PDB file of C-alpha atoms in Angstrom:
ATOM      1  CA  UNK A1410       0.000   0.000   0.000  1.00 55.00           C
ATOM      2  CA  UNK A1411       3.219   2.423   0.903  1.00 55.00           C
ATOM      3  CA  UNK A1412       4.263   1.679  -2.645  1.00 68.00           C
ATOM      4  CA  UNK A1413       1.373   2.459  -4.319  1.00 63.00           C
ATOM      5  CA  UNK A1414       0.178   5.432  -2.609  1.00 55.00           C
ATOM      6  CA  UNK A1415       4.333   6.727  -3.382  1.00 62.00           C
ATOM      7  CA  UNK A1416       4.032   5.711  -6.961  1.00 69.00           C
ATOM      8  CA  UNK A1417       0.414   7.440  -7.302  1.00 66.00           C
ATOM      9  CA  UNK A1418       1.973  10.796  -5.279  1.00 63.00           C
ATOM     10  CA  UNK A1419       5.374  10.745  -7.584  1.00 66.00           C
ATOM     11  CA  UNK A1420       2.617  10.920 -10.789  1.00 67.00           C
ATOM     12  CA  UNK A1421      -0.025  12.817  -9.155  1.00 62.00           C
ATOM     13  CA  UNK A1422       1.284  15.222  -6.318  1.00 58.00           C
ATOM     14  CA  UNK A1423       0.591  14.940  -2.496  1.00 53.00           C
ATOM     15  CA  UNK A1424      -3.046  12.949  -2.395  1.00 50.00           C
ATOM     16  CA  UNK A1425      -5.164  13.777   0.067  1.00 48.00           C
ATOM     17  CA  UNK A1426      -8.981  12.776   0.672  1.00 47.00           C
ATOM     18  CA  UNK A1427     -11.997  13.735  -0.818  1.00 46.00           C
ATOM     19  CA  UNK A1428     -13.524  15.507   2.798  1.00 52.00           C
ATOM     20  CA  UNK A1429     -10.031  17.881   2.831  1.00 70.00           C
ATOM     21  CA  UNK A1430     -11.372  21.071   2.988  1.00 85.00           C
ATOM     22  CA  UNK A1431     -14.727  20.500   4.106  1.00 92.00           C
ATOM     23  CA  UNK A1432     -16.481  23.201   6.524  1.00 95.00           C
ATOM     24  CA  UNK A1433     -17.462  20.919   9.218  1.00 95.00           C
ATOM     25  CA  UNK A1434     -18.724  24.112  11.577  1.00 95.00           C
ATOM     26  CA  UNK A1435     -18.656  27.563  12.178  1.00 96.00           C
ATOM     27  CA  UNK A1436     -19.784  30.053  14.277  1.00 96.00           C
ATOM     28  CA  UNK A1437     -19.388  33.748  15.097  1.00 97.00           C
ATOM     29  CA  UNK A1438     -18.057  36.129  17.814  1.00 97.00           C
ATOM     30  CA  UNK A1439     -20.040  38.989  18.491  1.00 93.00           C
ATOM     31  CA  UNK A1440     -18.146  42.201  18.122  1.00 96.00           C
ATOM     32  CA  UNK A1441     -18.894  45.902  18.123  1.00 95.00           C
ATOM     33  CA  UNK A1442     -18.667  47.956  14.472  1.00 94.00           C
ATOM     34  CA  UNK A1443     -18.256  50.956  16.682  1.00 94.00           C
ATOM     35  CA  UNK A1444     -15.081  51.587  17.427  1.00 95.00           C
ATOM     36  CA  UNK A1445     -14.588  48.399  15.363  1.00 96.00           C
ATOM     37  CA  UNK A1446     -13.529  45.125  16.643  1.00 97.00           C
ATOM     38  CA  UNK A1447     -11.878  42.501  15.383  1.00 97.00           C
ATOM     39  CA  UNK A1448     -10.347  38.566  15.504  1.00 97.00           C
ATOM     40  CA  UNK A1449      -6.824  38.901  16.055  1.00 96.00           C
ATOM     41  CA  UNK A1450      -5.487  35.477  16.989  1.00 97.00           C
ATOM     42  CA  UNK A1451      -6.970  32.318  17.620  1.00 98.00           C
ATOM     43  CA  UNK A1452      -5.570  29.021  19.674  1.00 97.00           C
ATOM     44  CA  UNK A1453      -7.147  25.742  21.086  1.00 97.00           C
ATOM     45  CA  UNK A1454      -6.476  23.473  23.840  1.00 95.00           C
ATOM     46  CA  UNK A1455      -5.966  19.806  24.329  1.00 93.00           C
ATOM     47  CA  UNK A1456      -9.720  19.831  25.325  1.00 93.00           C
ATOM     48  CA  UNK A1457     -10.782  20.914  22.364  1.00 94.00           C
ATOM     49  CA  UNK A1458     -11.341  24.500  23.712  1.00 97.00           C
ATOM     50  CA  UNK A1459     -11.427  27.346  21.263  1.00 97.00           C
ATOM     51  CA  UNK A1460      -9.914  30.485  22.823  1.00 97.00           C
ATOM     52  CA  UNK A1461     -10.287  33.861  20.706  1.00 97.00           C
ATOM     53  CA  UNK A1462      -8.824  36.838  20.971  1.00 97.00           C
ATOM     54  CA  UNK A1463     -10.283  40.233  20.432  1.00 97.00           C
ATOM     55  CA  UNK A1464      -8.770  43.105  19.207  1.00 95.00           C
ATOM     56  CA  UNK A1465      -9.976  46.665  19.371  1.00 95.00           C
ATOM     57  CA  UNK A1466      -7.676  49.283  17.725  1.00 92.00           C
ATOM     58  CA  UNK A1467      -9.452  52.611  19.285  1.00 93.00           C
ATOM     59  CA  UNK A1468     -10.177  51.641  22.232  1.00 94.00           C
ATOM     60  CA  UNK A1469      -7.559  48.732  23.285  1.00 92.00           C
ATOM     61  CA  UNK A1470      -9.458  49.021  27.118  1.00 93.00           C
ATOM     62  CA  UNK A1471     -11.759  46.426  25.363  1.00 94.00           C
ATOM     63  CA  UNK A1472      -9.642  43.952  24.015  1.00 95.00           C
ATOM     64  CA  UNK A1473      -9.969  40.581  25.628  1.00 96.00           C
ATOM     65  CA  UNK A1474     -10.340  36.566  25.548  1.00 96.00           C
ATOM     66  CA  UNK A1475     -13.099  34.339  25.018  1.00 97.00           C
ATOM     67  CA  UNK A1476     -13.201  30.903  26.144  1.00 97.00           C
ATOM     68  CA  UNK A1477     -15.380  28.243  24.054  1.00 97.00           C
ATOM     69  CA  UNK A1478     -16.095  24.735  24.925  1.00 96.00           C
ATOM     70  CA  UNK A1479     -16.312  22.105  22.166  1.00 93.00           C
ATOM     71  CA  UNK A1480     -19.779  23.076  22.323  1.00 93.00           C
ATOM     72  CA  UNK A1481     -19.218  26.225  20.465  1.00 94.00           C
ATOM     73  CA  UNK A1482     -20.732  27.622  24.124  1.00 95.00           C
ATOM     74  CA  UNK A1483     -19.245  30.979  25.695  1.00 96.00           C
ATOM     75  CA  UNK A1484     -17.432  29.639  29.090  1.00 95.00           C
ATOM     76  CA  UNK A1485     -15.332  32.867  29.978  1.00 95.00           C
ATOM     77  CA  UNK A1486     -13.929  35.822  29.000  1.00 96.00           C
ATOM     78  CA  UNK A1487     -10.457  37.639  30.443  1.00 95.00           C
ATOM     79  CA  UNK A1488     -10.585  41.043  30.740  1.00 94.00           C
ATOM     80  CA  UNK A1489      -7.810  43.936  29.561  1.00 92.00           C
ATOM     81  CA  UNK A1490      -5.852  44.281  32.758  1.00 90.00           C
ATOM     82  CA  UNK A1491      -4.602  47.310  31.870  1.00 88.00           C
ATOM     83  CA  UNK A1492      -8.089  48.589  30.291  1.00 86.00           C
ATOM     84  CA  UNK A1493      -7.589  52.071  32.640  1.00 84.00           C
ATOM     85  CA  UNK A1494      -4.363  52.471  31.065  1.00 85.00           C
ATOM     86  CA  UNK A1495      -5.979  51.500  27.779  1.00 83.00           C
ATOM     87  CA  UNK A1496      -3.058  49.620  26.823  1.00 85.00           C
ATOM     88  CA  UNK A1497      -2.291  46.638  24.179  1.00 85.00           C
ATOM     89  CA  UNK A1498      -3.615  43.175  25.692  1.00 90.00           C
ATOM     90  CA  UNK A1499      -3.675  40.356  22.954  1.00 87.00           C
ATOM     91  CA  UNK A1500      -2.282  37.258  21.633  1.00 90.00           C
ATOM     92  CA  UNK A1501      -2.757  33.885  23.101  1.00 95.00           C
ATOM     93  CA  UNK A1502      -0.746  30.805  24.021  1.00 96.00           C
ATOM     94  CA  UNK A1503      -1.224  27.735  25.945  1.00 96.00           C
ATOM     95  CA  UNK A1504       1.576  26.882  28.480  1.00 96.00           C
ATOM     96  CA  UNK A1505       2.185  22.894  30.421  1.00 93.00           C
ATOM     97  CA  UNK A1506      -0.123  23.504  33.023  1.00 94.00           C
ATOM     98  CA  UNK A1507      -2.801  24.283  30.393  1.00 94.00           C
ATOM     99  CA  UNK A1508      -2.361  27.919  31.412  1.00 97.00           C
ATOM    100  CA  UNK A1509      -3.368  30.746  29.203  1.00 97.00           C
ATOM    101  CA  UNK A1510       0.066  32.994  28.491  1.00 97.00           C
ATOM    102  CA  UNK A1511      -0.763  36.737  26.845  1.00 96.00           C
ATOM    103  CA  UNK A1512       0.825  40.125  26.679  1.00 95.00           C
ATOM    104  CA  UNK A1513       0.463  43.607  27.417  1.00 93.00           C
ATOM    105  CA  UNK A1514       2.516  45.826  25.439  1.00 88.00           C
ATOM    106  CA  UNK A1515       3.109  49.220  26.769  1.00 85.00           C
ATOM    107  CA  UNK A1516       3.701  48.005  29.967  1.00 91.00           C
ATOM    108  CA  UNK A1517       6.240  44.897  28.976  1.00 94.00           C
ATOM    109  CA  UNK A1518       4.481  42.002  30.566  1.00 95.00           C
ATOM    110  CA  UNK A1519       4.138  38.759  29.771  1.00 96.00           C
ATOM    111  CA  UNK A1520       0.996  37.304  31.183  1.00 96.00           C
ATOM    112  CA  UNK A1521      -0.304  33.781  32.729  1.00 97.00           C
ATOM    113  CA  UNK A1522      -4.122  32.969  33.703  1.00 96.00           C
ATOM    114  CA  UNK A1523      -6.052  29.929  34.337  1.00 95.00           C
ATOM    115  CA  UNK A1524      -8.599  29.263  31.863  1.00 92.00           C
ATOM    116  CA  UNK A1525     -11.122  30.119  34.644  1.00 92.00           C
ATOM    117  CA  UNK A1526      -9.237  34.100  34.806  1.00 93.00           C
ATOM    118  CA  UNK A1527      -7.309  33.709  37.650  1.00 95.00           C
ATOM    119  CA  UNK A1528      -3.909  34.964  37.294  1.00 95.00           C
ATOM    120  CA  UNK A1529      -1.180  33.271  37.919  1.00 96.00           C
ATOM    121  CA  UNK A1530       2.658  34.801  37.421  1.00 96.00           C
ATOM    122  CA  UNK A1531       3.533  38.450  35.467  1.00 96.00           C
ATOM    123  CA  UNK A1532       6.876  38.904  34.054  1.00 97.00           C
ATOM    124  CA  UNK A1533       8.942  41.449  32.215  1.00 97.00           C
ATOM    125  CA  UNK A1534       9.752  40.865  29.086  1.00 97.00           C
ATOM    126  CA  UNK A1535      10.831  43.831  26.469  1.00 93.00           C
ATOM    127  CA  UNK A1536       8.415  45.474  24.063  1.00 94.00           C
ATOM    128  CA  UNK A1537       6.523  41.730  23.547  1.00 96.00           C
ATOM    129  CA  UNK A1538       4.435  41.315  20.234  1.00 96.00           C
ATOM    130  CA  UNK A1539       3.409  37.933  20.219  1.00 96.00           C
ATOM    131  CA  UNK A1540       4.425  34.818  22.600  1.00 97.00           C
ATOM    132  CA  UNK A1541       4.770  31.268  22.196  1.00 98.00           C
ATOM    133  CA  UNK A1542       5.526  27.771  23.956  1.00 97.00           C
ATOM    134  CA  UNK A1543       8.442  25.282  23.336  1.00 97.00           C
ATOM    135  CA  UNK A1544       8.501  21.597  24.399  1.00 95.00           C
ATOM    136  CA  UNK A1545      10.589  22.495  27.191  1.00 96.00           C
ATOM    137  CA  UNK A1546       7.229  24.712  28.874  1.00 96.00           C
ATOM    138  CA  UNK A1547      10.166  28.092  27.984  1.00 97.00           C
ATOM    139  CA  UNK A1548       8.122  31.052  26.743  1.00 98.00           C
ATOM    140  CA  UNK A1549       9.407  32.293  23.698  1.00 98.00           C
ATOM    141  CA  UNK A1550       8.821  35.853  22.674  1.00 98.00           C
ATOM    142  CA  UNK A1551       8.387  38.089  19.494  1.00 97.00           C
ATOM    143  CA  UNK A1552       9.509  41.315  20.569  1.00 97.00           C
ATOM    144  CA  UNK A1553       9.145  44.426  18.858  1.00 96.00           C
ATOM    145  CA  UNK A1554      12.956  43.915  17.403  1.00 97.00           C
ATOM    146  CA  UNK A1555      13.886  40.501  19.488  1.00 97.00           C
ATOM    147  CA  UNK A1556      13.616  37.571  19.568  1.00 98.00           C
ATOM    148  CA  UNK A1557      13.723  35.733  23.478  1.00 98.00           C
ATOM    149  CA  UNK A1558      13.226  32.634  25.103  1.00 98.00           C
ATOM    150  CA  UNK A1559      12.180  32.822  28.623  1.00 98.00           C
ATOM    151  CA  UNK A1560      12.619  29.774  31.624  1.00 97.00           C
ATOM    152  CA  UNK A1561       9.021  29.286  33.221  1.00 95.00           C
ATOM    153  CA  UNK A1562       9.785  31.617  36.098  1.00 95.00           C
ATOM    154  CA  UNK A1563      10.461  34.756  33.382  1.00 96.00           C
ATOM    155  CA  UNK A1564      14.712  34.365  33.412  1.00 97.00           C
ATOM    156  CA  UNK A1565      15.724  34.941  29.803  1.00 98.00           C
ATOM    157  CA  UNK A1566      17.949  32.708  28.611  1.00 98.00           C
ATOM    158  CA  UNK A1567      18.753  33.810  25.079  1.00 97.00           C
ATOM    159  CA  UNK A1568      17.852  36.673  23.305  1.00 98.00           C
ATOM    160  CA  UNK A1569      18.895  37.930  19.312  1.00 98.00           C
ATOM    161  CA  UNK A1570      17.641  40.203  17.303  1.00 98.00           C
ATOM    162  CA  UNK A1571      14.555  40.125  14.972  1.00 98.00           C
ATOM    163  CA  UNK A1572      13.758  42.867  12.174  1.00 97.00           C
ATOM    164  CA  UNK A1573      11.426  45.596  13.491  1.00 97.00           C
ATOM    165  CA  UNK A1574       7.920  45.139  13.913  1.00 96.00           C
ATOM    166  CA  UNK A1575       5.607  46.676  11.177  1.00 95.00           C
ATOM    167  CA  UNK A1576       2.480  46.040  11.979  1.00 94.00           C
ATOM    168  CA  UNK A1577       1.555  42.835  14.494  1.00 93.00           C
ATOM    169  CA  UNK A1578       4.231  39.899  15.352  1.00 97.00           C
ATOM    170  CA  UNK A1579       2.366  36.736  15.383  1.00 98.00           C
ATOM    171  CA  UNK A1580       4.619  33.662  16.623  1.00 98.00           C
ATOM    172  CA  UNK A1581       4.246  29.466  16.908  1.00 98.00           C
ATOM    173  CA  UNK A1582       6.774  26.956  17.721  1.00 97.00           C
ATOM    174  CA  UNK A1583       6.689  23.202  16.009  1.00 94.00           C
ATOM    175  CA  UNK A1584       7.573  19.736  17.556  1.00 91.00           C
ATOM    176  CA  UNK A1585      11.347  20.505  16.743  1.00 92.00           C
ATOM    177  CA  UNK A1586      10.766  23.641  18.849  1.00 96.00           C
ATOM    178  CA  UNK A1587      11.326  25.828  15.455  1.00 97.00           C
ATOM    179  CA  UNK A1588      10.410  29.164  16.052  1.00 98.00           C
ATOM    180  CA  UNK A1589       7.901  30.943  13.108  1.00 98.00           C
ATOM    181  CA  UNK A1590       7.608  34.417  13.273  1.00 98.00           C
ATOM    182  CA  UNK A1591       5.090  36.354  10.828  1.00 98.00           C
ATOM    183  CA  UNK A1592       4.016  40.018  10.342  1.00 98.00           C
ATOM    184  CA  UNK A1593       1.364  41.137   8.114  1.00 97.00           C
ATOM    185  CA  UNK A1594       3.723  44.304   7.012  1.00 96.00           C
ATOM    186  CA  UNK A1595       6.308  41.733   6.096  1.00 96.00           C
ATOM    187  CA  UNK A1596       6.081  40.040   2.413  1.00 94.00           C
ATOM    188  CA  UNK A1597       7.462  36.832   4.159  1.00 97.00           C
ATOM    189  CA  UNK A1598       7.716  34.669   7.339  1.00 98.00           C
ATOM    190  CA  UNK A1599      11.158  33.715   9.245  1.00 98.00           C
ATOM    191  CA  UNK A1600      12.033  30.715  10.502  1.00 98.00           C
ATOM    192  CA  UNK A1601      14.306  30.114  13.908  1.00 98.00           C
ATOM    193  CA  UNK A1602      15.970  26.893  14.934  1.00 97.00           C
ATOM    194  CA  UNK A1603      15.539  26.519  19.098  1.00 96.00           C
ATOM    195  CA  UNK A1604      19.337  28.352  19.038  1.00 97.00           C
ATOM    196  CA  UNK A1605      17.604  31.123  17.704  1.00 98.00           C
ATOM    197  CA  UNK A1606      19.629  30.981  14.591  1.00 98.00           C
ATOM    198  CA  UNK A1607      17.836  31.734  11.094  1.00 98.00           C
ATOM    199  CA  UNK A1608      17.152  28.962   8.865  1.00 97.00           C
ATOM    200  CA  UNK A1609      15.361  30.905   6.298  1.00 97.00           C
ATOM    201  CA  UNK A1610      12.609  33.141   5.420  1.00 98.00           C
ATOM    202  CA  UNK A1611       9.469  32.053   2.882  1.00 98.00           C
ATOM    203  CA  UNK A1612       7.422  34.009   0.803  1.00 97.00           C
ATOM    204  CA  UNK A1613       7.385  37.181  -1.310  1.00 97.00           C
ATOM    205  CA  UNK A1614       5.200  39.566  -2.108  1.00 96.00           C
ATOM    206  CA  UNK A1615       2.200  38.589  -4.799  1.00 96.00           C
ATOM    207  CA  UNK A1616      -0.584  36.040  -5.144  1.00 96.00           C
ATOM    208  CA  UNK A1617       1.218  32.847  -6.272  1.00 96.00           C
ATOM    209  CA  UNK A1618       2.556  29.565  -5.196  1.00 96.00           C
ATOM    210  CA  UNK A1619       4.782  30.296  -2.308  1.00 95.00           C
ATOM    211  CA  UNK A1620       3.713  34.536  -2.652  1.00 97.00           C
ATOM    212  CA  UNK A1621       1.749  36.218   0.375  1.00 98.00           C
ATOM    213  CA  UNK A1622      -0.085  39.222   0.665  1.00 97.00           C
ATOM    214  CA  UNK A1623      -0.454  40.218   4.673  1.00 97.00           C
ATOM    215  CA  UNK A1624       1.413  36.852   6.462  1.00 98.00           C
ATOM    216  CA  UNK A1625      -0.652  36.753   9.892  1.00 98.00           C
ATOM    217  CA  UNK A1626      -0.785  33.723  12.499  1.00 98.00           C
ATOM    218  CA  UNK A1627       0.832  30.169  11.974  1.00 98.00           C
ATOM    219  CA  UNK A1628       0.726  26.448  12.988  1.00 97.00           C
ATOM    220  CA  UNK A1629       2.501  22.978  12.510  1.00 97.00           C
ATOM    221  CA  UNK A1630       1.373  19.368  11.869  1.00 95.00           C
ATOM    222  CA  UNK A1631       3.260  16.544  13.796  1.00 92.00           C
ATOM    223  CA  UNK A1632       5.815  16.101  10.672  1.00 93.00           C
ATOM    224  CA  UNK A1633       6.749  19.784  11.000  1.00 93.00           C
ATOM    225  CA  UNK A1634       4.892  21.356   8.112  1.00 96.00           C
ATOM    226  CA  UNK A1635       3.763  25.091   8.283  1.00 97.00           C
ATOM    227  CA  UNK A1636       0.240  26.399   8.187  1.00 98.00           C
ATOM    228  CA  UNK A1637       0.290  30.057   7.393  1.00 98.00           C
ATOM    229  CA  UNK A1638      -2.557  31.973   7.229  1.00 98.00           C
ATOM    230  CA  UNK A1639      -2.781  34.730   3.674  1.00 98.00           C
ATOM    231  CA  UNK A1640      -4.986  37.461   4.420  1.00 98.00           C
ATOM    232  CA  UNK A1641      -5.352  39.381   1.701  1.00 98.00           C
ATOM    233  CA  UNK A1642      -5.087  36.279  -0.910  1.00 98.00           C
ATOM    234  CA  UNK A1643      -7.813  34.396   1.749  1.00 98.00           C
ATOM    235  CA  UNK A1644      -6.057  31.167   1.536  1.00 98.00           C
ATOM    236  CA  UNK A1645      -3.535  29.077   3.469  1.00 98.00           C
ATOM    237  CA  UNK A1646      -0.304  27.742   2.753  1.00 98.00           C
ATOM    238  CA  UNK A1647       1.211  24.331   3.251  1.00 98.00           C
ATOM    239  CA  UNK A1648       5.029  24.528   3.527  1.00 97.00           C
ATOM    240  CA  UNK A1649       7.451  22.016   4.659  1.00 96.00           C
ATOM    241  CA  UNK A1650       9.756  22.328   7.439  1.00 95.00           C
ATOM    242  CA  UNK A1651      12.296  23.568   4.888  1.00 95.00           C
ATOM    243  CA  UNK A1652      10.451  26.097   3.871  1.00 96.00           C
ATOM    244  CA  UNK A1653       9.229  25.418   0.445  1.00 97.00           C
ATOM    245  CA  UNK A1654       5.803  25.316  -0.443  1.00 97.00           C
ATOM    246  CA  UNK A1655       3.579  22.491  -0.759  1.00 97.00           C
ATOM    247  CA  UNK A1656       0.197  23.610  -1.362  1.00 97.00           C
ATOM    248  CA  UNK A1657      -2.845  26.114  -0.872  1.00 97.00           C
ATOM    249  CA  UNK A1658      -4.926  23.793   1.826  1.00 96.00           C
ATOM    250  CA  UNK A1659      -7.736  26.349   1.902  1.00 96.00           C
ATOM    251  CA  UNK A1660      -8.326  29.585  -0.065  1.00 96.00           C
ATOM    252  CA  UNK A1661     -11.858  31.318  -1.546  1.00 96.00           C
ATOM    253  CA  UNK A1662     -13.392  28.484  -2.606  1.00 95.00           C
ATOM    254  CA  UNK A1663     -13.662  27.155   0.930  1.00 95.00           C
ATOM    255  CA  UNK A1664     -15.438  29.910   1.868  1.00 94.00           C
ATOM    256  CA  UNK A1665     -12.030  31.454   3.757  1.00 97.00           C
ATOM    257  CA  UNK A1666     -12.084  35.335   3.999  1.00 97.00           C
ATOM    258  CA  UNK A1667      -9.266  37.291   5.723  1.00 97.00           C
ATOM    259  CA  UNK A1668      -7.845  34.636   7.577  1.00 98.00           C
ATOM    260  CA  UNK A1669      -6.055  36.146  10.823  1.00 97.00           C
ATOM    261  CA  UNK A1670      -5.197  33.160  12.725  1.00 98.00           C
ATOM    262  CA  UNK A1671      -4.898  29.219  12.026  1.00 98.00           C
ATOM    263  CA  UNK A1672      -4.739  26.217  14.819  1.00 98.00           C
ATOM    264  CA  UNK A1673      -5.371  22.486  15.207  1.00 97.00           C
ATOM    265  CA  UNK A1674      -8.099  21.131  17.163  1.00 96.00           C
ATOM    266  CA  UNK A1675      -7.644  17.689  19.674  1.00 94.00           C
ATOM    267  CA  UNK A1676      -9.207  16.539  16.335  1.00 94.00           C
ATOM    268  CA  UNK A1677      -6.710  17.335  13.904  1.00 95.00           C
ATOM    269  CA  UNK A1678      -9.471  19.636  12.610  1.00 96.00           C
ATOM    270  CA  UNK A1679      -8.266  23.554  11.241  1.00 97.00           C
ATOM    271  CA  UNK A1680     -10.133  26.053  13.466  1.00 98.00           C
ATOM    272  CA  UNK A1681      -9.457  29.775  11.479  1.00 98.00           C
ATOM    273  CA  UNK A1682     -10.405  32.765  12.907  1.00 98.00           C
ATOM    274  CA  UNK A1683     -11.351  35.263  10.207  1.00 98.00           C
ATOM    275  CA  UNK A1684     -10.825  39.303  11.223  1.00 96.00           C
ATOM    276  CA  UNK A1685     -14.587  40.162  10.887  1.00 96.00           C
ATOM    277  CA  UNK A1686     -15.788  37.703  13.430  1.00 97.00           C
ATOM    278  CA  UNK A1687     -16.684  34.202  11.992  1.00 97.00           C
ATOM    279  CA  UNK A1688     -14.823  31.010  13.833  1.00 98.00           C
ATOM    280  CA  UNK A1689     -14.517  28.207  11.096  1.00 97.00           C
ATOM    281  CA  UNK A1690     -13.145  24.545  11.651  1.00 97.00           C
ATOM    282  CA  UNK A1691     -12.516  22.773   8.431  1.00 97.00           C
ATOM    283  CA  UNK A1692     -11.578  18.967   7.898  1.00 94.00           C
ATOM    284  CA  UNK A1693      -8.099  18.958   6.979  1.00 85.00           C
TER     285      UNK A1693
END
């Protein structure tokens, strides 16, 4: 069977099944038009859990979390900490203990709750755009110009540079604790062994195989492969550890419109979180 499906993929390309693609549910965050709101970044947990979060440009006092259950039901919501100060709360990883890890901005913190809201440990960490989890439980973070991995009781233990942030850092580590780092202002994503060293960047600027227009959130299979979301094209990339692309998994067609953020479910199920609201998990 190896043989044949090898012989039929050297002829035919990559063969995958007939359900690929399929919209197996959706549903839809409510969020204000005025000052507009937005999806920014979506995650889920080994529960299944959908966590979303929202992202209000005027008024960043309102930018928060929403917890789902596989239910598609509304179980929490974290609040801005820093909503007097109005400052930048958003992005969303899941830590070892099942902890939810975020950041605020302005005031350099890196951020740990329970899923029920409690908080658990604050630490410093410079200028943080987007943070991430390795295999070792380390929190690794996009800052605005760095790049740093930080022990589980906020230490840094490395730190290098990373080119300036132009519009949001979005960041995801893979099984070999590779370290993606995106930015829809950037025309490509970079890659990061767990040294911190640069493999290699992907993508240019256009709307063809291996081109991007707005790179926003990322996420692995087991084997290593990239997921990246393409916001403007609406449509996501398959590209191999290496870096070289594979093919669109989802795009138009599907129904996929400004894709900000990508994940896996406990299912192996995509769950995309569009900008204007909608939550869509698709059979990959």
């Amino acid at each position: 069977m190896e043989d044949c499906v090898n012989n039929i993929n050297s002829c035919l390309g990559d063969v995958v099944p007939d359900v690929s693609g399929k919209l197996v549910t959706s549903f839809k965050v409510e969020l204000a038009e005025t000052p507009e709101e937005i999806i920014m970044h979506v995650t889920t947990d080994t529960n299944g859990d959908i966590l979303t979060g929202v992202w209000c440009n005027e008024d960043r006092s309102r930018n928060r979390i929403h917890i789902y259950d596989t239910n598609l039901d509304l179980q929490g919501t974290i609040t801005n900490p820093r909503a007097a100060e109005k400052e930048a709360f958003v992005g969303i990883a899941i830590d070892d203990d099942s902890n939810i890890v975020t950041r605020c901005l302005v005031s350099d913190e890196i951020i740990v709750y329970t899923k029920t809201g409690n908080h658990v440990k604050t630490f410093h960490s410079e200028s943080p755009e987007a943070v991430a989890v390795n295999s070792k439980g380390q929190y690794v973070v996009a800052g605005s110009n760095t790049l740093t991995v930080h022990h589980k009781d906020g230490m840094v233990l490395q730190t290098t540079q990373d080119p300036e942030v132009k519009f949001q850092k979005y960041i995801h580590c893979n099984v070999n604790d590779d370290i993606i780092v995106s930015d829809p202002g950037d025309d490509h994503i970079r890659v990061y062994d767990s040294t911190l060293q640069l493999k290699y960047r992907y993508g240019t600027q256009g709307d063809g195989d291996g081109q991007v227009d707005a790179p926003c959130g990322t996420c692995c299979l087991d084997n290593g492969d990239i997921i990246l979301t393409d916001f403007f094209n609406h449509r996501l990339h398959l590209i191999t550890p290496e870096g070289v692309f594979k093919r669109f998994l989802l795009s138009r067609d599907n129904g996929l419109f400004r894709p900000n953020d990508v994940a896996i479910n406990q299912l192996g199920q995509l769950v995309v979180g569009e900008e204007g609201g909608k939550i869509k998990v698709f059979q990959l």
